[in-house]
Coordinates of C-alpha atoms in Angstrom, one line a residue:
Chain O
X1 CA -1.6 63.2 -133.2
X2 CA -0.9 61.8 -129.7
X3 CA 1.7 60.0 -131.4
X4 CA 3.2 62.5 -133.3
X5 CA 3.7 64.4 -129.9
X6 CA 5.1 61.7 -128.0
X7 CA 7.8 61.4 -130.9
X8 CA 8.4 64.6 -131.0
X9 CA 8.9 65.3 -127.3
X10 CA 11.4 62.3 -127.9
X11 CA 13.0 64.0 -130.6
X12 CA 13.4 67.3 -128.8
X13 CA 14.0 65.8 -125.6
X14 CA 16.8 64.0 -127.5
X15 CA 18.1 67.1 -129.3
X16 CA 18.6 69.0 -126.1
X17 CA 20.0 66.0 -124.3
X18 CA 22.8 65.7 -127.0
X19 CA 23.5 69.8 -126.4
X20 CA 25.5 68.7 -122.9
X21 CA 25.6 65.0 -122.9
X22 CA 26.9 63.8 -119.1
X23 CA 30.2 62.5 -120.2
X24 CA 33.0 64.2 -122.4
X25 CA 34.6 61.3 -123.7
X26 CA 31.1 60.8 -125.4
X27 CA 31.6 63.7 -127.9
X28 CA 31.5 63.1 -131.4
X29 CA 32.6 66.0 -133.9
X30 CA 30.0 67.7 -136.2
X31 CA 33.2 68.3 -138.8
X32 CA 36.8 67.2 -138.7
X33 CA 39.7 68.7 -140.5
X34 CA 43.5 67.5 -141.0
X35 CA 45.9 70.4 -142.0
X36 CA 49.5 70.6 -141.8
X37 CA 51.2 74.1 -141.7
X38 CA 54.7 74.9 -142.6
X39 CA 57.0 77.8 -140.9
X40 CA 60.3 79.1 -142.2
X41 CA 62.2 81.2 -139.5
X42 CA 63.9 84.3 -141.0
X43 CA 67.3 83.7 -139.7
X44 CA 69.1 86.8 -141.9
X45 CA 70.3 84.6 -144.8
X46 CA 66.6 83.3 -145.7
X47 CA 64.8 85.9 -146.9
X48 CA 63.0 84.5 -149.8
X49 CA 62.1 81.6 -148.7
X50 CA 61.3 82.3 -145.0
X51 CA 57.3 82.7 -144.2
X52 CA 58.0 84.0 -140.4
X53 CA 60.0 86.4 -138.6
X54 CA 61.2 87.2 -135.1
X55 CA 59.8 90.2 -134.1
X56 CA 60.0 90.7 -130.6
X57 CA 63.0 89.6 -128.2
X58 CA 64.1 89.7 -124.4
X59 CA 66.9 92.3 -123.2
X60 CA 70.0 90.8 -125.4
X61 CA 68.9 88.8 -128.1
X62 CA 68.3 89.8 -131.5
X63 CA 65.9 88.9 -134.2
X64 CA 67.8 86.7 -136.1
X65 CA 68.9 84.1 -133.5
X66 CA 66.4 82.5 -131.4
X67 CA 66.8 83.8 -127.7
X68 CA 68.9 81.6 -125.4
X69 CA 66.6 79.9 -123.0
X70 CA 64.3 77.9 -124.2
X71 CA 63.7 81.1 -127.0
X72 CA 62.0 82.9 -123.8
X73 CA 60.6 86.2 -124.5
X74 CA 60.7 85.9 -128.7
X75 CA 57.7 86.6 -130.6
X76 CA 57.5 85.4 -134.1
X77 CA 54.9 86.2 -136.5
X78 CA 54.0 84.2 -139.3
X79 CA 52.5 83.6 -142.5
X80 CA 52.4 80.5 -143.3
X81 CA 51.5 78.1 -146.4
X82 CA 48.5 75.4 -145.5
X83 CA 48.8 71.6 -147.5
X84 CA 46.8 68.9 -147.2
X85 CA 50.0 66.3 -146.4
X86 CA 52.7 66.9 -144.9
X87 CA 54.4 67.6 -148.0
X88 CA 55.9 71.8 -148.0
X89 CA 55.3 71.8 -151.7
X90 CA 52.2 70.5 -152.1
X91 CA 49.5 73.1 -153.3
X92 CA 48.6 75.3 -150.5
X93 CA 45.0 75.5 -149.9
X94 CA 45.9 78.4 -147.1
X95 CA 47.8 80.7 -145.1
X96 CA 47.8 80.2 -141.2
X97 CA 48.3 83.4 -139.8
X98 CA 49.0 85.2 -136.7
X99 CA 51.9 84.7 -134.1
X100 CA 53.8 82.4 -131.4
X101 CA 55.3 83.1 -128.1
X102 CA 57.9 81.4 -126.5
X103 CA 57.2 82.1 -123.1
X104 CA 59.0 79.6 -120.8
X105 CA 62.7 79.6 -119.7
X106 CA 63.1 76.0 -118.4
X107 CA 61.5 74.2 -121.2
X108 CA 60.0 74.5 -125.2
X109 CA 56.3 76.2 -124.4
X110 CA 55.0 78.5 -127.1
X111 CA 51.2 80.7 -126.9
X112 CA 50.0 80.4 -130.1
X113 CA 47.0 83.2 -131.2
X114 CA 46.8 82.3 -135.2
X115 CA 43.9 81.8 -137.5
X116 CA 44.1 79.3 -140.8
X117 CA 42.5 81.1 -143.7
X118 CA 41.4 78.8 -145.9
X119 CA 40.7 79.5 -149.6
X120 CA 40.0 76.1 -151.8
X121 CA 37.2 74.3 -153.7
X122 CA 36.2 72.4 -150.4
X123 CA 36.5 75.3 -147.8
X124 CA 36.1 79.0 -148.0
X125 CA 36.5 80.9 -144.7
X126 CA 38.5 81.0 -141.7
X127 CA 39.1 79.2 -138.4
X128 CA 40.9 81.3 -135.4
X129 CA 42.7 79.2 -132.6
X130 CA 44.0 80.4 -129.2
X131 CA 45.8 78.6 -126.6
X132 CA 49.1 76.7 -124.8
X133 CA 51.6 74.7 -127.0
X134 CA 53.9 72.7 -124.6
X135 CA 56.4 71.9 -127.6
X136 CA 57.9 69.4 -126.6
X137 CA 54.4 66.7 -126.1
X138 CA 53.5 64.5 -128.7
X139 CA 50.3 65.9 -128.6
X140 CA 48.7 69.2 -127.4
X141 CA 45.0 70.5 -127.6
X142 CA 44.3 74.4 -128.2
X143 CA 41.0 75.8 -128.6
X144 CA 39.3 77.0 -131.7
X145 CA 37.6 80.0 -130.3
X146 CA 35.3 81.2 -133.2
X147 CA 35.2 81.0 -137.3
X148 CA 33.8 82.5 -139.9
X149 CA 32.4 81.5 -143.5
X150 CA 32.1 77.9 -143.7
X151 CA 33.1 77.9 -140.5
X152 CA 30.6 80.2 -139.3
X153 CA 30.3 80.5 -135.3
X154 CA 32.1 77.4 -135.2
X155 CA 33.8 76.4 -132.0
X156 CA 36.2 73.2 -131.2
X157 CA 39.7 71.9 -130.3
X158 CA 42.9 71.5 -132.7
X159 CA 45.1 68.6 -131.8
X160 CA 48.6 69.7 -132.6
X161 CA 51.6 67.9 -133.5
X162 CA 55.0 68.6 -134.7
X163 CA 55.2 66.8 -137.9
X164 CA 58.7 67.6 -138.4
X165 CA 61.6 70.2 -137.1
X166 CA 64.5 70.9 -138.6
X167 CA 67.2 72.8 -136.5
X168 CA 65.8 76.3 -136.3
X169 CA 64.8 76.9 -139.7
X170 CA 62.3 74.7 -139.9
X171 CA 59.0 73.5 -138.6
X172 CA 56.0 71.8 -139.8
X173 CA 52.3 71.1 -137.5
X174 CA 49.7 68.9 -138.1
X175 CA 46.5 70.2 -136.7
X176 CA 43.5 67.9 -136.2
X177 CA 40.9 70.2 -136.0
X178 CA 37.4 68.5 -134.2
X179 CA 34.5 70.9 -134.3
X180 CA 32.2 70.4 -131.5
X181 CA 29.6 73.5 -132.1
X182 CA 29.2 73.7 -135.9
X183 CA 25.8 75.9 -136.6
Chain L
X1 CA -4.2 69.4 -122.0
X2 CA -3.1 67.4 -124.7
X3 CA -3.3 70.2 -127.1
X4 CA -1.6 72.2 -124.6
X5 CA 1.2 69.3 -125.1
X6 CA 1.1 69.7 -128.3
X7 CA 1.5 73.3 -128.7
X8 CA 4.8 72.8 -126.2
X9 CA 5.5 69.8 -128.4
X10 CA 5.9 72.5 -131.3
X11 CA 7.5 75.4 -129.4
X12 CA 10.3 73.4 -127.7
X13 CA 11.0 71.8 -131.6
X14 CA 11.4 75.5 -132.4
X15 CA 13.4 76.2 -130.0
X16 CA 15.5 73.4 -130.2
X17 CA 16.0 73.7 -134.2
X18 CA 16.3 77.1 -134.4
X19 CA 19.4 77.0 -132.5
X20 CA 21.3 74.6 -134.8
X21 CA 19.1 75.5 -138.1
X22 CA 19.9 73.7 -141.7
X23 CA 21.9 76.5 -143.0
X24 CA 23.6 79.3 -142.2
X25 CA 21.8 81.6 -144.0
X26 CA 19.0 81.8 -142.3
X27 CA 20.5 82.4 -139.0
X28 CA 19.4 86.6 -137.7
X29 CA 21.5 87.7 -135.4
X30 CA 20.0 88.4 -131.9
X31 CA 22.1 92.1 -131.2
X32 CA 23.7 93.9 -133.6
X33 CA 26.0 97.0 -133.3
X34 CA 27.8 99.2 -135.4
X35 CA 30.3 101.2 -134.3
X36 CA 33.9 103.2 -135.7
X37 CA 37.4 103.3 -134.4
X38 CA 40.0 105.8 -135.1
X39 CA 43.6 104.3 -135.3
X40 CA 46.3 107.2 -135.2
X41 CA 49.8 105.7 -135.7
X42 CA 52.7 107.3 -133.9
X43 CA 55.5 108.5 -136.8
X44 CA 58.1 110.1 -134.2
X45 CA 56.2 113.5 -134.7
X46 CA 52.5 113.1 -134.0
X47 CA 53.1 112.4 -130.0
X48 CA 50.4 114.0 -128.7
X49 CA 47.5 112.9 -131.3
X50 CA 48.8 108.9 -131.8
X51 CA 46.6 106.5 -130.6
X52 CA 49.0 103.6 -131.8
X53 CA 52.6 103.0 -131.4
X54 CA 54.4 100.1 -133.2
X55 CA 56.3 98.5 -130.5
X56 CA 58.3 95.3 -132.6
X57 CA 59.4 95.1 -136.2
X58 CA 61.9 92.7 -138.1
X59 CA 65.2 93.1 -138.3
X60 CA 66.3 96.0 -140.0
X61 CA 63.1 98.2 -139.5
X62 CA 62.6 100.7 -136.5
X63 CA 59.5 102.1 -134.4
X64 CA 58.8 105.2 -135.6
X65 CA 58.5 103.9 -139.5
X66 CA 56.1 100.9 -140.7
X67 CA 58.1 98.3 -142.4
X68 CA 58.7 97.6 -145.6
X69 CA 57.5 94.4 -147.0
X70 CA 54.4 95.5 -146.7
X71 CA 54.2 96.4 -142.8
X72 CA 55.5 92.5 -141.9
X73 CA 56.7 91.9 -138.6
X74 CA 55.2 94.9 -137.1
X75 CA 53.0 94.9 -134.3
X76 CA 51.1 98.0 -133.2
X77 CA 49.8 97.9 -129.8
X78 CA 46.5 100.3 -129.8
X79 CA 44.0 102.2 -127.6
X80 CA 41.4 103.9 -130.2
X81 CA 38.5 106.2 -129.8
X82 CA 35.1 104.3 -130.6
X83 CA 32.2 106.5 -132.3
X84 CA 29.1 106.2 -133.4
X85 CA 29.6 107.8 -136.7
X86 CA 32.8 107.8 -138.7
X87 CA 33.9 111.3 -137.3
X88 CA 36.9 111.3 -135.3
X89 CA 35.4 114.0 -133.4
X90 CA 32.2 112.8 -132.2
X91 CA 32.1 111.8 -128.6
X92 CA 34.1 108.3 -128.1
X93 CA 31.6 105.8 -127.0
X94 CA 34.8 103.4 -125.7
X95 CA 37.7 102.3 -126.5
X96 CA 38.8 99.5 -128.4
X97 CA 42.3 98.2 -127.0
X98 CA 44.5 95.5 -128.1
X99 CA 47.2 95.3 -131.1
X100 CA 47.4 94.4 -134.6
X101 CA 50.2 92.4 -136.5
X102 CA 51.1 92.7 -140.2
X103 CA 51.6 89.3 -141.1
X104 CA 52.2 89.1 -144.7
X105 CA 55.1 89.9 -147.1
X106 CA 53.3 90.1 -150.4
X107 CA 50.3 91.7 -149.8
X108 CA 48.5 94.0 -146.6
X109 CA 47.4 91.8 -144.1
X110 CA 47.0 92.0 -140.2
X111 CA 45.5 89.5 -137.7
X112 CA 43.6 91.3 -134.9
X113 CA 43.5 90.6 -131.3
X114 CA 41.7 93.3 -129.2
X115 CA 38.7 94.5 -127.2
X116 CA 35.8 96.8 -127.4
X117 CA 35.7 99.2 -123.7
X118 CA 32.1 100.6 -124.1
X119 CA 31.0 102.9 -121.2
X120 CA 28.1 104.9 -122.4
X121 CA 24.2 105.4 -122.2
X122 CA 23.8 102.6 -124.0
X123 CA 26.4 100.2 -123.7
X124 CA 28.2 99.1 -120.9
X125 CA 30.5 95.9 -120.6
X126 CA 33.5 94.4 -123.3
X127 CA 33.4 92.7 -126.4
X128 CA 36.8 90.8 -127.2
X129 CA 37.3 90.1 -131.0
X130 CA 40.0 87.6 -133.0
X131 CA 40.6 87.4 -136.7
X132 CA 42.6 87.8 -139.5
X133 CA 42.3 90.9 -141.6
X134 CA 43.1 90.7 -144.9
X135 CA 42.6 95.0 -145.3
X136 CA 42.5 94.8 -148.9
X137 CA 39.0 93.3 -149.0
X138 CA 35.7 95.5 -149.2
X139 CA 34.9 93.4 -145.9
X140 CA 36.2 91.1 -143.7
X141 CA 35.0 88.7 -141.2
X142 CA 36.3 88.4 -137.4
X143 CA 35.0 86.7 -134.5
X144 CA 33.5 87.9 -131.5
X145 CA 34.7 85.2 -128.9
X146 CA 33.3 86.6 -126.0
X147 CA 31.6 89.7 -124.1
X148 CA 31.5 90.9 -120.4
X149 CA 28.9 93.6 -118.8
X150 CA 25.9 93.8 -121.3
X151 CA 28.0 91.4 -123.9
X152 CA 28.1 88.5 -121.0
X153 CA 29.1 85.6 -122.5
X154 CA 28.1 86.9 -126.1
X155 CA 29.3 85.4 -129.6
X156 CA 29.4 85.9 -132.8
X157 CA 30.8 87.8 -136.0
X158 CA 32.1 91.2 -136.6
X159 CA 32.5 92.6 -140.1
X160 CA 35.1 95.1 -140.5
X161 CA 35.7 97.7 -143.4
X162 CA 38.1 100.5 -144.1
X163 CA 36.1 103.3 -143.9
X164 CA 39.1 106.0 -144.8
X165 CA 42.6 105.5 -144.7
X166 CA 45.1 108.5 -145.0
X167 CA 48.9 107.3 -145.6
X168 CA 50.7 105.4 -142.6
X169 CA 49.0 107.6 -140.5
X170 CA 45.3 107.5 -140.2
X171 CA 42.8 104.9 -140.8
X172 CA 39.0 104.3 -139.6
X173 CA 37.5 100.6 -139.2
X174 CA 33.6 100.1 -139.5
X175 CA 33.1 97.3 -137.8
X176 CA 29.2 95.8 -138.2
X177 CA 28.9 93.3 -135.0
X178 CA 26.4 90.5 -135.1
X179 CA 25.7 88.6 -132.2
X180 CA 24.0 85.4 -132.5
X181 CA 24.9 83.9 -129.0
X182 CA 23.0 86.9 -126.5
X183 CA 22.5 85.0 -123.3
Chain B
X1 CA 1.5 57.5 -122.0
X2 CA 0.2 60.8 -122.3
X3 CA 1.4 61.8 -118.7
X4 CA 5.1 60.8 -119.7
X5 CA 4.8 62.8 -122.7
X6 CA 3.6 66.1 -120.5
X7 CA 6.3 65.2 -118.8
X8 CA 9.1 65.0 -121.2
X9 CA 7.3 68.3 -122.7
X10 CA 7.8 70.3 -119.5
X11 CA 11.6 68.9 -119.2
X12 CA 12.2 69.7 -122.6
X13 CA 10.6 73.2 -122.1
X14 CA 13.3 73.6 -118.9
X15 CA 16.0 72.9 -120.8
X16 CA 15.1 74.7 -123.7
X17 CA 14.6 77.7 -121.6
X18 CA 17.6 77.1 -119.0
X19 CA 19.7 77.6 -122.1
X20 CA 18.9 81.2 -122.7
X21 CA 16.9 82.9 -119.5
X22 CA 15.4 86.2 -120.0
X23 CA 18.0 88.1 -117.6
X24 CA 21.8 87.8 -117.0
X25 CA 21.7 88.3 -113.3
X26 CA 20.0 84.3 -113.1
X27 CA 22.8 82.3 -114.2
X28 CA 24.7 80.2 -111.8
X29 CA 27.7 79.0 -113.4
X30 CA 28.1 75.5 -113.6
X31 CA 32.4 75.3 -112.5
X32 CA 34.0 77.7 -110.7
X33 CA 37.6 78.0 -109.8
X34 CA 39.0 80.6 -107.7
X35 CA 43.4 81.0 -108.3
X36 CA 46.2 83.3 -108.3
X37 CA 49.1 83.8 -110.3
X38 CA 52.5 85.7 -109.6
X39 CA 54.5 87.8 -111.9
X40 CA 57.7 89.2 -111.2
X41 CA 59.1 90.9 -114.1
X42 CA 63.0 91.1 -115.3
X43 CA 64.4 94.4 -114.6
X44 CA 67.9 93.9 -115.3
X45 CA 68.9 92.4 -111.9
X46 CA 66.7 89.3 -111.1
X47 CA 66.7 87.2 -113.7
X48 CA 67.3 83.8 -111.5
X49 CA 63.7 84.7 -110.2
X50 CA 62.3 86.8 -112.9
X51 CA 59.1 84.9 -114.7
X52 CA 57.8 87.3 -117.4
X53 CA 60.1 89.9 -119.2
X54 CA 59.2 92.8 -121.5
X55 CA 60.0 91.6 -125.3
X56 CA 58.5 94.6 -126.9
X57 CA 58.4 98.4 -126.2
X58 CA 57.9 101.7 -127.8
X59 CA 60.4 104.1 -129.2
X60 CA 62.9 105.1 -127.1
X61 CA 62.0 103.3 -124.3
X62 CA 64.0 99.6 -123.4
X63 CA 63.4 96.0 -122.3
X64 CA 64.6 96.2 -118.6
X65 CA 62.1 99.6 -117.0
X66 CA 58.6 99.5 -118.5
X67 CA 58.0 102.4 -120.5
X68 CA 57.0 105.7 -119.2
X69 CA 53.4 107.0 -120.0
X70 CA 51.5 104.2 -118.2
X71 CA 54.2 101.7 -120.1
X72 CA 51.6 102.1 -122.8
X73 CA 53.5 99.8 -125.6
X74 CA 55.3 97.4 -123.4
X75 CA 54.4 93.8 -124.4
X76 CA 55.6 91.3 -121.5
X77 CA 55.5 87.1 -122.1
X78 CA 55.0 85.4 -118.6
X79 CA 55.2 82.1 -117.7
X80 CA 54.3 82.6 -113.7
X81 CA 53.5 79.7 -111.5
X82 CA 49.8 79.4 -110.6
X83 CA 49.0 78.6 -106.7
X84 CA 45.5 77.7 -104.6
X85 CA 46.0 80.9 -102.5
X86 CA 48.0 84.2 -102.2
X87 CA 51.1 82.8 -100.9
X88 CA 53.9 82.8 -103.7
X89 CA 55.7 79.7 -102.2
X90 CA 52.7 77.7 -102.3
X91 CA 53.2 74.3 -104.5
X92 CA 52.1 75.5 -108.0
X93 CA 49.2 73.7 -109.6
X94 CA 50.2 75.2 -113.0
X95 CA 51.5 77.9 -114.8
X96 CA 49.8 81.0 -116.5
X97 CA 51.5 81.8 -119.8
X98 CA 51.1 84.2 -122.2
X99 CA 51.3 87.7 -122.7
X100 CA 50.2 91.0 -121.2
X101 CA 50.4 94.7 -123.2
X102 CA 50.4 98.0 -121.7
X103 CA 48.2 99.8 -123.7
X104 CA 47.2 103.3 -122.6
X105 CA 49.0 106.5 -122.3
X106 CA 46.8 108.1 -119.8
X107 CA 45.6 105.5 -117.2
X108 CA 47.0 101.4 -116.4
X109 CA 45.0 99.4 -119.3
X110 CA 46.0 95.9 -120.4
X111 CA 45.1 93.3 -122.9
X112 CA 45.6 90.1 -122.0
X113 CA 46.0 87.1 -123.9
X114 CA 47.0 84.0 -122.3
X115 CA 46.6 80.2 -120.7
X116 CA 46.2 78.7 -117.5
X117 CA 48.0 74.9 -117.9
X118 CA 46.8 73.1 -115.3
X119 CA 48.4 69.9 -113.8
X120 CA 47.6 69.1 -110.2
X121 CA 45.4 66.2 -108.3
X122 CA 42.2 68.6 -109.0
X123 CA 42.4 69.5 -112.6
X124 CA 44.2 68.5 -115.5
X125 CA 43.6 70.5 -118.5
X126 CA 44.0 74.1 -120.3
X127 CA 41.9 77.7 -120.1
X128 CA 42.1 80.4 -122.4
X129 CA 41.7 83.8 -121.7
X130 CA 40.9 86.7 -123.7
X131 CA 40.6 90.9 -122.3
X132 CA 40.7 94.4 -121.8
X133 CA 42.3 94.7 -117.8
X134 CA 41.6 98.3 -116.9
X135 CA 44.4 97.5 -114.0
X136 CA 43.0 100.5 -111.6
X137 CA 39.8 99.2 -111.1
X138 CA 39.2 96.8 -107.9
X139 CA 38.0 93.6 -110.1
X140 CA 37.5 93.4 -114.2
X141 CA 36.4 90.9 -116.2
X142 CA 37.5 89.0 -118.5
X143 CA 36.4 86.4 -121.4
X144 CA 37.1 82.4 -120.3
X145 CA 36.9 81.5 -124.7
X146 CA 38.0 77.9 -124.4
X147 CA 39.3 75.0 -122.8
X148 CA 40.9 71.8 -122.7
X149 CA 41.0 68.5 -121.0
X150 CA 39.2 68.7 -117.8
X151 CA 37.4 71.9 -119.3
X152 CA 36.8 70.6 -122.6
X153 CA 34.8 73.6 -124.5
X154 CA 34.2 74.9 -121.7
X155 CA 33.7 79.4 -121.8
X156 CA 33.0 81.8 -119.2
X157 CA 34.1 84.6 -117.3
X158 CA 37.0 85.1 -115.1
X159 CA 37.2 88.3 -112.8
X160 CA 40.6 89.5 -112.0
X161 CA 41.6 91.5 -108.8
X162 CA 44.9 92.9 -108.1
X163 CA 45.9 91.3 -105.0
X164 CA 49.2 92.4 -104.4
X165 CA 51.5 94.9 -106.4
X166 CA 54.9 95.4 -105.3
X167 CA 56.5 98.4 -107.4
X168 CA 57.4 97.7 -110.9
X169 CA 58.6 94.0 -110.0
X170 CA 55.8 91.9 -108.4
X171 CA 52.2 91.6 -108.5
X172 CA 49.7 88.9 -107.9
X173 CA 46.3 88.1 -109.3
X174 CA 43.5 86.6 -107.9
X175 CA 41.4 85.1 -110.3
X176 CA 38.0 83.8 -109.9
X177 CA 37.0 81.3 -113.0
X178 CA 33.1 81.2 -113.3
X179 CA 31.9 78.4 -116.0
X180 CA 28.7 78.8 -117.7
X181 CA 29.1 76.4 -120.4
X182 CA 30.2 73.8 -118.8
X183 CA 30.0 70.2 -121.6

């Protein structure tokens, strides 16, 4: 019994431990997911095919032309297709949703407030991300704030990249997402 | 002593595995609240009794109309009576703040970003919610990504339903909140 | 052995309980930051200094004089540099982008949704912020619901203070960043 205890106060002391390790870079995911989402700007000859639009624009631009600027002061909202690759016609196993902000005036900065709502045979619920997309990096991290579903309570960070970009019609993001709370 | 131990031994294992259980079913929230809001668009004629406006739309819509298209590319920006009961009359508990987007060109969809003012008997403090909203469901799922005041530092899920919706005018969201972060 | 074990159990029973105390008024965060960020909004005249400008506005109002009635449905994106005290002319240590939205018709309410991207000696990383801003009161608070880099998965509470408002061009907040999950 003694023993028992002494392995158990291991195991707990262990489990509570690995709650807030001493060291970041010592953080492994509990789930990982790859995703690539693909945005078609409305740009007034696009309707069909376009899956965003401009929506919101500073004092004397209009909502067909991305703003002047760095595209300061545009808001586009977006609904996205989701694929596994990078390839736009693959079957989409979601819709990212939600908006983007350019909100710099000196450089290619975007807020991004979007959730992926995924509906396939491996995942069923949805995943909402929040944070500051500096373009123009290889890389940037945004937090996923909260999820539902299979994705219940879950909280982590999205790696984004641009995957491709193709003038101002275009645009396609690979998101590494890395959960670090999964319930 | 030792069974003392023990008996800590077993209560700290609770503790510990109860906050990361097996599976999410079995998780009970630790607060819940239910609660209405009252969303009353502005159409150019109801001034005085809108609690909404839309304030961007896509090219070729306007402000005082919701776009075609199913509603895409508007945003609303809201502040909204909260009520205990799903009478817009009752005595507003809060209000819940923030704006909705219509994201989607083939069916209703919105993706929410707002807040919960409470400032009653009961409740005092903010609960700030992100999610899509496919309003088509019976039920959908948001998250609850943080509280202030009596919600500090909460989590957790919010289930919203369309308790009545008249036209483009009026509708009224249930929305079931379950905490399971309390603090 | 058994000592160790009574030990480890009483530890364990700390850290178990540390994580969820029985009253709010006990925590201590675990980071705190205390900043300011400057906003002068475009109004037509200043747009060599301007750092936010309104994108979005209700019916009959326009983009260059926030909307009467509070400015309830003016949406503003800001990029505004971030500084270590109240002085605008202070090196910056980042910038706060995002957006703001006037949302009340009878008193100053906002919601805010937006980053601070930090990139200085001190701190190197992203927070994301989430929240009602009843403007008029002295301090509010506001949801911290993610990080990144130096505040990887980090969440708190920041509380906001006007700290300098100069007509319908300038203000300045001061905003004091309190951790409580720290990683």
């Amino acid at each position: 019994m003694r023993a028992t205890c002494i392995l158990l106060c291991f195991f707990t002391f262990l489990v509570a431990s690995s709650a807030h390790p001493g060291k970041k870079k010592q953080y492994k995911p509990c789930k990982e997911l790859v995703l690539y989402f693909h945005d078609i700007i409305y740009n007034g000859q696009n309707a069909a095919n376009a899956t965003s639009a401009i929506v919101a624009a500073p004092e004397g631009a209009n909502l067909t032309i991305l703003a002047s600027q760095f595209h300061f002061g545009n808001i586009a909202v977006f609904d996205d297709p989701i694929t596994l690759d990078n390839n736009l016609h693959s079957p989409p196993v979601g819709r990212a949703q939600g908006m983007y902000i350019y909100d710099t005036k000196n450089t290619f900065t975007a807020w991004l407030g979007f959730s992926f709502v995924l509906n396939s045979t491996d995942h069923h619920g949805t995943i909402n991300f929040m944070g500051a997309d500096p373009t123009t990096l290889k890389t940037r991290d945004i937090s996923v704030v909260g999820g539902t579903g299979d994705f219940f309570m879950h909280r982590g960070i999205a790696t984004i990249a641009t995957d491709a970009y193709e003038g101002d019609v275009y645009f396609r993001l690979r998101v590494d997402i890395k959960f670090y709370e999964c319930w």
